[in-house]
Tab-separated table of C-alpha atoms in Angstrom:
chain	number	residue	atom	x	y	z
A	1	MET	CA	114.779	88.689	99.543
A	2	PRO	CA	118.075	86.886	98.598
A	3	THR	CA	121.254	88.901	99.026
A	4	ALA	CA	124.753	88.805	97.582
A	5	ALA	CA	128.018	87.525	99.466
A	6	ALA	CA	128.501	89.914	102.514
A	7	GLU	CA	131.963	90.975	101.138
A	8	LEU	CA	130.347	92.440	98.312
A	9	TYR	CA	128.790	95.256	100.321
A	10	ARG	CA	130.234	98.620	101.045
A	11	ASP	CA	129.189	101.300	103.880
A	12	THR	CA	128.974	103.845	100.798
A	13	PRO	CA	126.750	104.999	98.570
A	14	LYS	CA	123.992	105.020	100.662
A	15	TYR	CA	120.897	105.504	98.331
A	16	VAL	CA	118.174	107.566	100.141
A	17	SER	CA	115.408	107.728	97.429
A	18	ASN	CA	115.739	106.489	93.821
A	19	GLU	CA	118.747	107.724	92.743
A	20	MET	CA	120.299	104.506	92.244
A	21	PRO	CA	121.012	103.477	88.305
A	22	VAL	CA	118.077	100.943	88.083
A	23	ASP	CA	117.307	101.731	84.641
A	24	GLU	CA	120.763	101.287	83.318
A	25	VAL	CA	121.374	98.189	85.164
A	26	ARG	CA	118.271	96.555	84.120
A	27	ALA	CA	118.856	97.400	80.623
A	28	TRP	CA	122.084	95.694	80.809
A	29	ALA	CA	120.920	92.420	82.996
A	30	MET	CA	118.397	91.761	80.391
A	31	GLU	CA	121.129	90.918	77.723
A	32	GLN	CA	122.909	88.305	80.052
A	33	PRO	CA	122.541	84.549	80.188
A	34	GLY	CA	120.533	83.597	83.512
A	35	PHE	CA	119.284	86.886	84.419
A	36	VAL	CA	116.058	86.549	86.550
A	37	GLY	CA	115.158	89.899	88.460
A	38	ILE	CA	116.050	92.980	89.810
A	39	TRP	CA	115.144	94.926	93.007
A	40	ILE	CA	116.309	97.510	95.196
A	41	ASP	CA	117.775	96.130	98.668
A	42	ARG	CA	116.686	99.008	101.240
A	43	GLU	CA	118.340	96.761	103.960
A	44	ASN	CA	121.755	97.180	102.320
A	45	ASN	CA	122.032	100.883	101.808
A	46	GLY	CA	119.374	101.002	98.623
A	47	TRP	CA	121.612	98.827	96.770
A	48	VAL	CA	120.480	97.484	93.410
A	49	SER	CA	120.449	93.808	93.440
A	50	VAL	CA	120.403	91.411	90.292
A	51	SER	CA	119.487	87.969	90.299
A	52	PHE	CA	120.991	85.187	88.233
A	53	SER	CA	120.090	81.529	87.962
A	54	GLU	CA	123.951	81.122	86.457
A	55	GLY	CA	127.284	82.793	86.271
A	56	ALA	CA	126.548	85.346	88.875
A	57	ALA	CA	130.474	85.543	89.902
A	58	GLU	CA	131.269	86.633	86.431
A	59	ARG	CA	128.088	89.048	86.230
A	60	GLN	CA	129.461	90.734	89.125
A	61	ALA	CA	132.740	91.464	87.842
A	62	GLU	CA	131.091	93.073	84.880
A	63	LEU	CA	128.710	95.034	87.116
A	64	THR	CA	131.988	96.333	88.967
A	65	ALA	CA	133.560	97.185	85.834
A	66	MET	CA	130.599	98.820	84.241
A	67	PHE	CA	129.089	100.750	87.135
A	68	PRO	CA	132.467	102.048	89.154
A	69	GLY	CA	131.419	103.773	92.631
A	70	GLU	CA	127.763	102.482	92.525
A	71	GLY	CA	126.115	99.845	94.645
A	72	VAL	CA	125.397	97.033	92.478
A	73	VAL	CA	125.582	93.301	93.245
A	74	ALA	CA	125.137	89.948	91.341
A	75	VAL	CA	122.744	87.630	93.648
A	76	PRO	CA	123.066	83.854	92.698
A	77	VAL	CA	119.742	82.362	92.846
A	78	ASP	CA	118.391	78.471	92.043
A	79	TRP	CA	115.270	79.200	90.103
A	80	THR	CA	114.026	80.925	87.064
A	81	GLU	CA	110.876	82.549	86.215
A	82	ALA	CA	109.854	79.801	83.975
A	83	SER	CA	110.272	77.314	86.775
A	84	LEU	CA	108.090	79.512	89.091
A	85	ARG	CA	105.617	79.707	86.019
A	86	GLU	CA	105.511	76.039	85.898
A	87	LEU	CA	104.988	75.762	89.896
A	88	GLU	CA	102.338	78.363	89.473
A	89	VAL	CA	100.334	76.164	87.079
A	90	GLU	CA	100.964	72.795	89.306
A	91	ILE	CA	99.410	74.579	92.337
A	92	SER	CA	96.460	75.855	90.845
A	93	ASP	CA	95.884	72.569	89.797
A	94	GLN	CA	96.399	71.045	93.200
A	95	LEU	CA	94.454	73.496	94.989
A	96	THR	CA	91.239	74.108	93.062
A	97	GLY	CA	88.170	72.866	94.671
A	98	VAL	CA	90.410	72.013	97.756
A	99	VAL	CA	90.677	75.269	99.242
A	100	PRO	CA	88.893	78.931	98.321
A	101	LEU	CA	91.154	79.593	95.759
A	102	LEU	CA	91.090	83.291	94.548
A	103	GLY	CA	94.235	83.271	92.545
A	104	THR	CA	97.868	83.025	92.052
A	105	SER	CA	100.949	85.114	91.157
A	106	VAL	CA	104.661	85.095	90.885
A	107	GLN	CA	107.301	86.829	92.783
A	108	VAL	CA	110.322	86.123	90.579
A	109	GLU	CA	112.574	88.399	92.908
A	110	ARG	CA	111.931	86.371	95.826
A	111	GLY	CA	111.697	83.275	94.056
A	112	VAL	CA	107.900	82.315	95.430
A	113	VAL	CA	104.496	81.862	94.378
A	114	ASP	CA	101.786	83.611	96.112
A	115	ILE	CA	98.507	81.949	96.610
A	116	HIS	CA	95.637	84.184	97.364
A	117	ILE	CA	92.818	82.458	99.551
A	118	ASP	CA	89.777	83.957	101.308
A	119	VAL	CA	90.529	83.190	104.699
A	120	LEU	CA	93.951	82.138	106.437
A	121	THR	CA	91.951	79.092	108.631
A	122	GLU	CA	94.132	76.838	110.230
A	123	GLU	CA	91.873	73.929	108.018
A	124	ASN	CA	93.075	76.326	104.686
A	125	LEU	CA	96.713	76.507	105.702
A	126	ALA	CA	96.613	72.700	106.528
A	127	ALA	CA	95.250	71.707	103.342
A	128	ILE	CA	97.647	73.762	101.392
A	129	GLY	CA	100.662	72.378	103.461
A	130	SER	CA	99.584	68.701	103.059
A	131	LEU	CA	99.587	68.970	98.975
A	132	ILE	CA	102.697	71.394	98.270
A	133	ASP	CA	105.975	71.974	99.328
A	134	THR	CA	105.480	75.300	101.210
A	135	SER	CA	109.102	76.325	100.800
A	136	ARG	CA	108.255	78.096	97.374
A	137	ILE	CA	105.079	79.932	98.331
A	138	CYS	CA	103.485	82.545	100.046
A	139	VAL	CA	99.976	82.332	101.075
A	140	GLU	CA	97.866	85.381	101.217
A	141	GLY	CA	94.268	86.030	102.921
A	142	LEU	CA	92.305	87.490	105.672
A	143	GLU	CA	93.194	86.995	109.206
A	144	PRO	CA	90.137	84.851	110.464
A	145	GLU	CA	89.580	88.062	113.443
A	146	ASP	CA	89.036	90.328	110.288
A	147	VAL	CA	86.404	88.790	108.562
A	148	VAL	CA	83.248	90.597	108.420
A	149	PRO	CA	80.403	88.349	109.174
A	150	PRO	CA	77.472	87.887	106.930
A	151	GLY	CA	74.012	89.145	107.711
A	152	PRO	CA	71.361	91.363	106.895
A	153	GLN	CA	71.421	95.280	107.387
A	154	PRO	CA	70.492	96.186	110.756
A	155	VAL	CA	67.383	98.662	111.178
A	156	SER	CA	68.247	100.069	114.228
A	157	GLY	CA	70.924	100.493	117.019
A	158	ASP	CA	71.749	102.252	119.985
A	159	GLY	CA	70.044	105.628	119.729
A	160	TRP	CA	69.456	105.293	116.019
A	161	ARG	CA	67.052	103.664	113.717
A	162	LEU	CA	67.602	103.235	109.853
A	163	LEU	CA	65.297	105.279	107.532
A	164	VAL	CA	66.783	104.836	104.079
A	165	ASP	CA	69.234	102.072	102.933
A	166	ALA	CA	69.686	103.183	98.738
A	167	LYS	CA	72.426	101.777	96.821
A	168	GLY	CA	73.486	103.992	93.667
A	169	ILE	CA	71.695	106.909	94.992
A	170	GLY	CA	73.216	110.318	96.072
A	171	PHE	CA	76.820	111.322	96.525
A	172	PRO	CA	79.845	109.544	97.795
A	173	TYR	CA	81.932	110.878	100.770
A	174	MET	CA	79.542	113.193	101.843
A	175	THR	CA	77.423	113.753	104.725
A	176	GLY	CA	74.336	116.089	105.937
A	177	ILE	CA	71.696	116.619	108.622
A	178	ALA	CA	68.365	117.761	109.083
A	179	TRP	CA	66.524	118.959	112.443
A	180	ASP	CA	63.219	119.819	110.772
A	181	GLU	CA	60.920	119.269	107.900
A	182	GLU	CA	62.242	122.038	105.874
A	183	SER	CA	65.646	121.231	106.563
A	184	LEU	CA	64.879	117.521	105.650
A	185	THR	CA	63.259	118.395	102.263
A	186	GLN	CA	66.468	120.423	101.476
A	187	LEU	CA	68.864	117.369	102.314
A	188	ILE	CA	66.956	115.284	100.098
A	189	SER	CA	67.178	117.518	97.245
A	190	THR	CA	70.664	117.782	97.649
A	191	ILE	CA	70.982	113.896	97.899
A	192	ILE	CA	69.371	113.363	94.756
A	193	GLY	CA	68.056	116.438	93.004
A	194	GLY	CA	64.448	115.337	93.934
A	195	GLU	CA	64.414	112.152	92.299
A	196	GLY	CA	65.003	108.680	92.886
A	197	LEU	CA	64.752	108.303	96.481
A	198	ASP	CA	61.926	106.647	98.351
A	199	ALA	CA	61.292	109.170	101.228
A	200	ASP	CA	58.286	107.787	102.720
A	201	PHE	CA	59.232	107.520	106.396
A	202	GLU	CA	58.156	109.411	109.531
A	203	VAL	CA	60.567	111.619	111.668
A	204	ASP	CA	59.645	112.781	115.113
A	205	PHE	CA	61.619	116.106	114.905
A	206	GLN	CA	60.819	116.733	118.576
A	207	GLU	CA	62.921	113.989	119.717
A	208	GLU	CA	64.969	112.938	116.559
A	209	ILE	CA	67.331	114.514	113.795
A	210	VAL	CA	68.033	112.890	110.651
A	211	VAL	CA	71.678	112.101	109.507
A	212	TRP	CA	72.954	111.367	105.826
A	213	PHE	CA	75.986	109.077	105.265
A	214	GLY	CA	76.875	109.407	101.612
A	215	ALA	CA	78.719	106.026	101.641
A	216	VAL	CA	80.868	104.497	98.684
A	217	TYR	CA	81.288	101.159	97.114
A	218	SER	CA	83.631	99.524	94.508
A	219	GLY	CA	81.900	97.782	91.379
A	220	SER	CA	83.882	94.888	92.201
A	221	CYS	CA	82.736	94.933	95.893
A	222	PRO	CA	79.706	96.198	96.096
A	223	SER	CA	78.162	94.593	99.448
A	224	ILE	CA	78.369	97.273	102.326
A	225	ARG	CA	76.522	97.434	105.448
A	226	LEU	CA	76.027	100.028	107.873
A	227	ASP	CA	76.623	98.241	111.159
A	228	ASP	CA	76.203	101.106	113.607
A	229	VAL	CA	76.086	104.955	114.407
A	230	VAL	CA	78.568	106.062	116.912
A	231	ILE	CA	79.118	109.402	118.979
A	232	ASP	CA	82.702	109.431	120.185
A	233	GLY	CA	83.428	112.420	122.053
A	234	ASN	CA	82.376	115.238	119.409
A	235	VAL	CA	82.623	113.116	116.546
A	236	LEU	CA	79.342	111.498	114.984
A	237	HIS	CA	80.203	108.669	112.544
A	238	ALA	CA	78.771	105.628	110.675
A	239	VAL	CA	80.606	102.347	110.892
A	240	ILE	CA	80.423	100.759	107.597
A	241	VAL	CA	81.719	97.537	106.492
A	242	ASP	CA	82.677	95.553	103.372
A	243	VAL	CA	80.282	92.606	103.393
A	244	ASP	CA	82.349	90.833	100.271
A	245	ASN	CA	85.746	90.670	102.440
A	246	ALA	CA	87.515	91.432	99.416
A	247	LEU	CA	91.469	91.604	99.548
A	248	VAL	CA	91.645	93.894	96.772
A	249	CYS	CA	88.662	96.366	94.970
A	250	THR	CA	88.530	98.552	91.975
A	251	GLY	CA	89.068	102.084	92.510
A	252	ASP	CA	85.478	103.152	91.354
A	253	ALA	CA	83.489	105.036	93.638
A	254	ASN	CA	79.765	104.532	93.466
A	255	PRO	CA	77.175	106.392	96.149
A	256	HIS	CA	75.418	104.525	98.543
A	257	THR	CA	72.942	106.296	100.722
A	258	TYR	CA	72.076	105.874	104.331
A	259	LEU	CA	69.579	108.043	106.081
A	260	VAL	CA	69.234	107.417	109.745
A	261	ALA	CA	67.184	109.136	112.410
A	262	LEU	CA	69.258	109.892	115.522
A	263	GLU	CA	67.799	110.364	119.225
A	264	ARG	CA	68.472	113.938	119.953
A	265	ALA	CA	69.275	112.973	123.651
A	266	VAL	CA	72.524	110.760	122.580
A	267	LEU	CA	73.924	114.061	120.457
A	268	PRO	CA	77.033	115.478	121.784
A	269	GLY	CA	76.918	119.356	122.581
A	270	PRO	CA	78.317	122.079	119.836
A	271	PRO	CA	80.718	122.230	118.218
A	272	PHE	CA	80.506	118.294	117.106
A	273	TYR	CA	81.595	116.468	113.588
A	274	VAL	CA	79.408	114.462	111.304
A	275	GLN	CA	81.795	112.168	109.392
A	276	LEU	CA	82.095	108.867	107.462
A	277	ARG	CA	84.765	107.547	109.488
A	278	ARG	CA	86.058	108.227	113.209
A	279	ASP	CA	89.400	109.048	111.835
A	280	GLY	CA	88.033	111.574	109.095
A	281	ALA	CA	89.770	110.149	106.122
A	282	GLY	CA	87.803	109.373	103.164
A	283	GLY	CA	84.826	111.684	103.497
A	284	ASP	CA	83.159	114.923	104.259
A	285	HIS	CA	84.049	116.770	107.543
A	286	LEU	CA	80.825	118.468	108.456
A	287	LEU	CA	80.806	120.924	111.460
A	288	VAL	CA	77.638	121.651	113.583
A	289	THR	CA	78.157	124.375	116.026
A	290	ALA	CA	74.118	124.442	116.911
A	291	ASP	CA	73.045	122.834	120.134
A	292	LEU	CA	70.603	120.256	118.718
A	293	ARG	CA	69.666	118.476	121.919
A	294	PRO	CA	66.985	120.443	123.181
A	295	PRO	CA	63.756	118.993	121.844
A	296	GLY	CA	62.437	120.613	118.855
A	297	SER	CA	65.836	122.824	118.427
A	298	THR	CA	66.966	123.790	115.120
A	299	ALA	CA	69.868	125.231	113.252
A	300	THR	CA	70.961	128.050	110.775
A	301	SER	CA	72.947	127.462	107.725
A	302	ALA	CA	75.596	129.341	109.285
A	303	GLN	CA	75.575	126.683	111.824
A	304	VAL	CA	75.957	123.529	109.825
A	305	GLY	CA	78.593	123.300	107.045
A	306	PRO	CA	82.128	122.379	106.034
A	307	ASP	CA	84.785	122.907	108.652
A	308	PRO	CA	86.314	126.213	107.759
A	309	ASN	CA	89.414	124.992	109.553
A	310	PRO	CA	89.859	121.290	108.754
A	311	PRO	CA	92.714	119.329	110.554
A	312	GLY	CA	95.616	119.486	108.306
A	313	PRO	CA	97.831	116.310	107.252
A	314	GLU	CA	99.334	114.243	110.092
A	315	PRO	CA	103.179	114.800	110.522
A	316	GLU	CA	105.376	112.146	109.136
A	317	ARG	CA	106.865	109.918	111.938
A	318	SER	CA	109.691	107.441	112.319
A	319	GLY	CA	109.622	104.926	109.621
A	320	THR	CA	108.394	107.138	106.960
A	321	VAL	CA	109.325	107.422	103.446
A	322	ILE	CA	109.801	111.350	102.120
A	323	GLU	CA	110.613	113.022	98.867
A	324	PRO	CA	114.371	114.552	98.872
A	325	GLY	CA	114.629	118.119	98.318
A	326	TYR	CA	110.940	119.075	99.548
A	327	PRO	CA	110.193	120.214	103.030
A	328	SER	CA	107.879	118.014	105.496
A	329	GLN	CA	106.185	118.079	108.362
A	330	TYR	CA	107.889	115.512	111.054
A	331	GLU	CA	107.260	114.619	114.704
A	332	ILE	CA	110.343	113.749	116.843
A	333	ASN	CA	109.693	111.404	119.538
A	334	LEU	CA	111.791	113.054	122.271
A	335	GLY	CA	112.268	109.921	124.282
A	336	CYS	CA	116.084	109.962	122.408
A	337	GLY	CA	116.016	113.887	122.857
A	338	PHE	CA	116.885	115.763	119.665
A	339	GLU	CA	120.139	114.007	118.992
A	340	TRP	CA	118.215	110.827	117.294
A	341	LEU	CA	115.914	111.974	114.367
A	342	GLY	CA	114.336	108.542	113.964
A	343	GLU	CA	113.914	106.152	110.755
A	344	ILE	CA	113.376	108.038	107.395
A	345	ASN	CA	113.747	106.337	104.022
A	346	SER	CA	115.226	103.115	105.749
A	347	TYR	CA	117.637	105.062	107.595
A	348	HIS	CA	118.468	106.124	111.233
A	349	TRP	CA	119.524	109.959	111.337
A	350	VAL	CA	121.489	111.189	114.297
A	351	ALA	CA	122.651	114.838	114.870
A	352	SER	CA	125.881	115.878	113.687
A	353	THR	CA	125.821	119.758	114.467
A	354	PRO	CA	125.114	120.970	117.811
A	355	VAL	CA	121.441	120.977	118.786
A	356	PRO	CA	120.776	124.645	120.114
A	357	GLU	CA	120.193	124.996	123.910
A	358	HIS	CA	116.483	126.798	123.254
A	359	TRP	CA	115.508	123.779	121.268
A	360	LEU	CA	115.731	121.944	124.582
A	361	GLU	CA	114.038	124.848	126.554
A	362	ALA	CA	110.986	125.123	124.038
A	363	THR	CA	110.216	121.579	124.312
A	364	SER	CA	110.958	121.042	128.136
A	365	GLY	CA	108.414	118.223	129.521
A	366	MET	CA	107.061	117.728	126.054
A	367	SER	CA	107.405	113.792	124.607
A	368	ALA	CA	107.047	114.773	120.968
A	369	VAL	CA	107.608	118.031	118.961
A	370	VAL	CA	106.776	118.698	115.266
A	371	VAL	CA	109.728	119.992	113.102
A	372	GLU	CA	110.492	120.860	109.579
A	373	VAL	CA	112.836	118.036	107.763
A	374	THR	CA	114.164	118.280	104.332
A	375	LEU	CA	115.942	115.206	102.881
A	376	HIS	CA	119.187	115.528	100.712
A	377	GLU	CA	120.379	112.748	98.574
A	378	GLY	CA	124.167	112.358	97.449
A	379	PRO	CA	127.043	110.622	98.248
A	380	ASP	CA	126.859	111.430	101.729
A	381	PRO	CA	122.905	111.989	102.486
A	382	PHE	CA	122.006	114.043	105.352
A	383	VAL	CA	118.719	115.494	106.697
A	384	GLU	CA	118.331	119.187	107.379
A	385	VAL	CA	115.735	119.919	110.619
A	386	ALA	CA	114.357	123.414	111.054
A	387	PHE	CA	112.916	124.629	114.231
A	388	GLU	CA	112.487	127.849	115.931
A	389	GLY	CA	114.424	129.622	113.392
A	390	GLU	CA	117.695	127.340	113.240
A	391	THR	CA	118.944	124.238	111.619
A	392	VAL	CA	120.569	121.118	112.846
A	393	ILE	CA	122.029	118.709	110.263
A	394	TYR	CA	121.482	114.788	110.717
A	395	THR	CA	123.195	111.898	109.150
A	396	VAL	CA	123.326	108.167	108.743
A	397	GLY	CA	123.521	106.571	112.356
A	398	GLU	CA	122.587	103.659	114.175
A	399	PRO	CA	118.796	102.691	115.512
A	400	ARG	CA	117.784	103.482	118.845
A	401	THR	CA	115.145	102.115	121.311
A	402	CYS	CA	113.135	105.481	122.773
A	403	GLY	CA	110.942	106.040	125.337
């Protein structure tokens, strides 16, 4: 992002959240000649940057007078929104039919036109560079290694075979299992309420169980594919890919049912989990406490169901953004000791009050520890860290590299 002259910035104020006067500055700036854009500059204490294509020096004097004590700067730029819109039209005309152009957009604050293509291949990038000036563009697309190759739905894999592939059937974000004919009937009833599913398949329940993956797809990105069923430790999960290779999809959640027969011999011992994804995000977290590995073994309803103690949210870590005034769980990397908290809301925080000796004793030999942090905004922002019944105050300091 463009910046103002270095001498216009001060050490204070430091904005840790969104307490800067953006709305007031924007309302004023929109009435000024040459106004281009406005943004928050997190690299410079969260100050408000206002760009002008003309008269930036005069606007700076007015900003200083109108917003005394605030962090607001006028940034001179050599473009206007109108010039970027004209460039966008020219780029679209030049690239249509030459590269797989998905669309264009304008970033007024940065002074560039975004070009959205399907894949960032060397050929596509070379074609763009040969036709247009790249100093005013930003090209976005999938990296070649992230592209899901086309292909049919696999019908089997290591230890599993596909029984049902039914788009629009069932419920998204859910999983289930069956270990005999009775539990299979109940599972199918759960999935579709007794209608709409072609259940014409055979399962050898002596050697197999049935697993339901209630996948989800977007109406704008309908092509998904079950590529594999994986057992990783005590987690049984699907590998479902987006064959559309879409950069952005609409948020509607449509159901897609996959039923697979899974060999008992590959199952983990109890307890184990059945999930859509390995990380458990975006889906059911089904806990199975029965041992279903022996031939023909069964489970009771009490042995299969939602995890009564699902994993809580991951603690925040260095580099995060948190809401001021509300406690958050945060993991401190002890490679730098308790003296350095890490980066929160674009600032690095160091202890300004003594660290209790028993904190060091309680974490001896540990590489990290989870504490409770509360961010406080104001002219002199600080972070309050609570652990083991005591509190330490952290203020803005210099970054460090920790082991």
